[in-house]
Amino acid sequence: MLRSAFLFASAFALAAPATAEDAKGLPVGTCINMGNSLETMREGAHGKRIDAADFQRIRAAGFTTVRIPVRWMHRSDAKPPYTVDPKFMDRVEAVVDQALAADLNVILNSHHFDALDKEPAGTAPWLAGVWKQVAARFADKPEAKLWFEISNEPHDKLTNANLLATLTPSLAAIRATNPTRAVVIGGENWSGIDSLATLDLPDDPNVYPTFHYYEPFDFTHQGAGWVDPSPPLGRQYGTEADAERLAADVEKVKRYMARTGKKPFIGETGAYEVIPLTERVQYHRAVHDAFAPLDLGICAWAYTNTFPFWDQKRGQWLPGLRAAMGLPEAE
């Protein structure tokens, strides 16, 4: 039995990357989400509109990439040709241009396209119609710096079983004007790490996987009012069980890379602001240090509001969080 296991492992190793360095991934590096901004029903609802100074500050802090969530569903028509509000498209392009001008990579996504998760097949043409317009609008932006993420956190009726069928029309719409631009796809169940086990991507060398990491959820989302039921306050991070879980999750990523030859990045991770800052710092450091040997890009949620790194009231970075992500703390 041991010999059989050895032969199987050897054959598998020949067919797959032997190390994390062999897997192909996007150069995301250290990244932060511009959360609670363009993906809200009204930009500024959380007290902050994105401006050029935000991106200059983020780049100066050492971040190399920003992920910009965008709520396209509520800014486009639900019927063909699915026209996106021109003023909103202008605003998104202005924000992307500000980020690119600050020498940041940009992940531009579709966030809160709720109809897609409720009715994947019926909504797929709408999403594709939106991406047709977005892709055409941004086709002249640098491929090395701007990447598209088709749909944030598939869930409900959008599963890995129907994911490719649902997203393929959008990918085709993108490829019509952006034949080789990097495109990002995450899996089912809110793109949790376990989605990687069955996540298959299109046969396209420029499509890359992502997952989100909020484990353990009862720590990261304790007291979050949008979660029903909300995990109770008081959960601390750093138990032996937490360490064992994190180590096991790293192995899940290794298995995915061995299976596919592609390296995913963490599109979101963080802990809610009601949690004491010292514990949030501890959590970010643990996640960063655990996945660092795999050289995964990590995008913190978020720049400001709810899971903040930047304290907009005091006009300063919250202490410890940047260092936990491997960045210098000096202003």
mmCIF file of C-alpha atoms in Angstrom, residues 34 37-40 68-73 75 88 92 96 107-113 134 152:
data_model
loop_
_atom_site.group_PDB
_atom_site.id
_atom_site.type_symbol
_atom_site.label_atom_id
_atom_site.label_comp_id
_atom_site.label_asym_id
_atom_site.label_seq_id
_atom_site.Cartn_x
_atom_site.Cartn_y
_atom_site.Cartn_z
ATOM 1 C CA MET A 34 -11.479 50.296 -2.123
ATOM 2 C CA SER A 37 -17.345 53.075 -2.321
ATOM 3 C CA LEU A 38 -18.322 52.335 -5.922
ATOM 4 C CA GLU A 39 -20.130 49.141 -4.935
ATOM 5 C CA THR A 40 -22.578 50.973 -2.661
ATOM 6 C CA ILE A 68 -12.031 48.338 -7.000
ATOM 7 C CA PRO A 69 -15.476 46.790 -6.392
ATOM 8 C CA VAL A 70 -18.199 48.235 -8.633
ATOM 9 C CA ARG A 71 -21.980 47.851 -8.453
ATOM 10 C CA TRP A 72 -22.852 47.620 -12.157
ATOM 11 C CA MET A 73 -26.239 45.949 -11.743
ATOM 12 C CA ARG A 75 -26.311 51.337 -12.836
ATOM 13 C CA PHE A 88 -21.340 56.253 -13.712
ATOM 14 C CA VAL A 92 -15.441 54.515 -12.706
ATOM 15 C CA VAL A 96 -9.294 53.734 -12.392
ATOM 16 C CA ILE A 107 -8.480 44.789 -10.220
ATOM 17 C CA LEU A 108 -11.811 46.076 -11.540
ATOM 18 C CA ASN A 109 -14.722 43.845 -10.627
ATOM 19 C CA SER A 110 -18.465 43.406 -10.661
ATOM 20 C CA HIS A 111 -19.845 43.528 -7.119
ATOM 21 C CA HIS A 112 -23.395 42.903 -5.862
ATOM 22 C CA PHE A 113 -24.806 41.712 -9.193
ATOM 23 C CA VAL A 134 -16.839 47.936 -19.665
ATOM 24 C CA ASN A 152 -17.554 38.850 -6.911
#
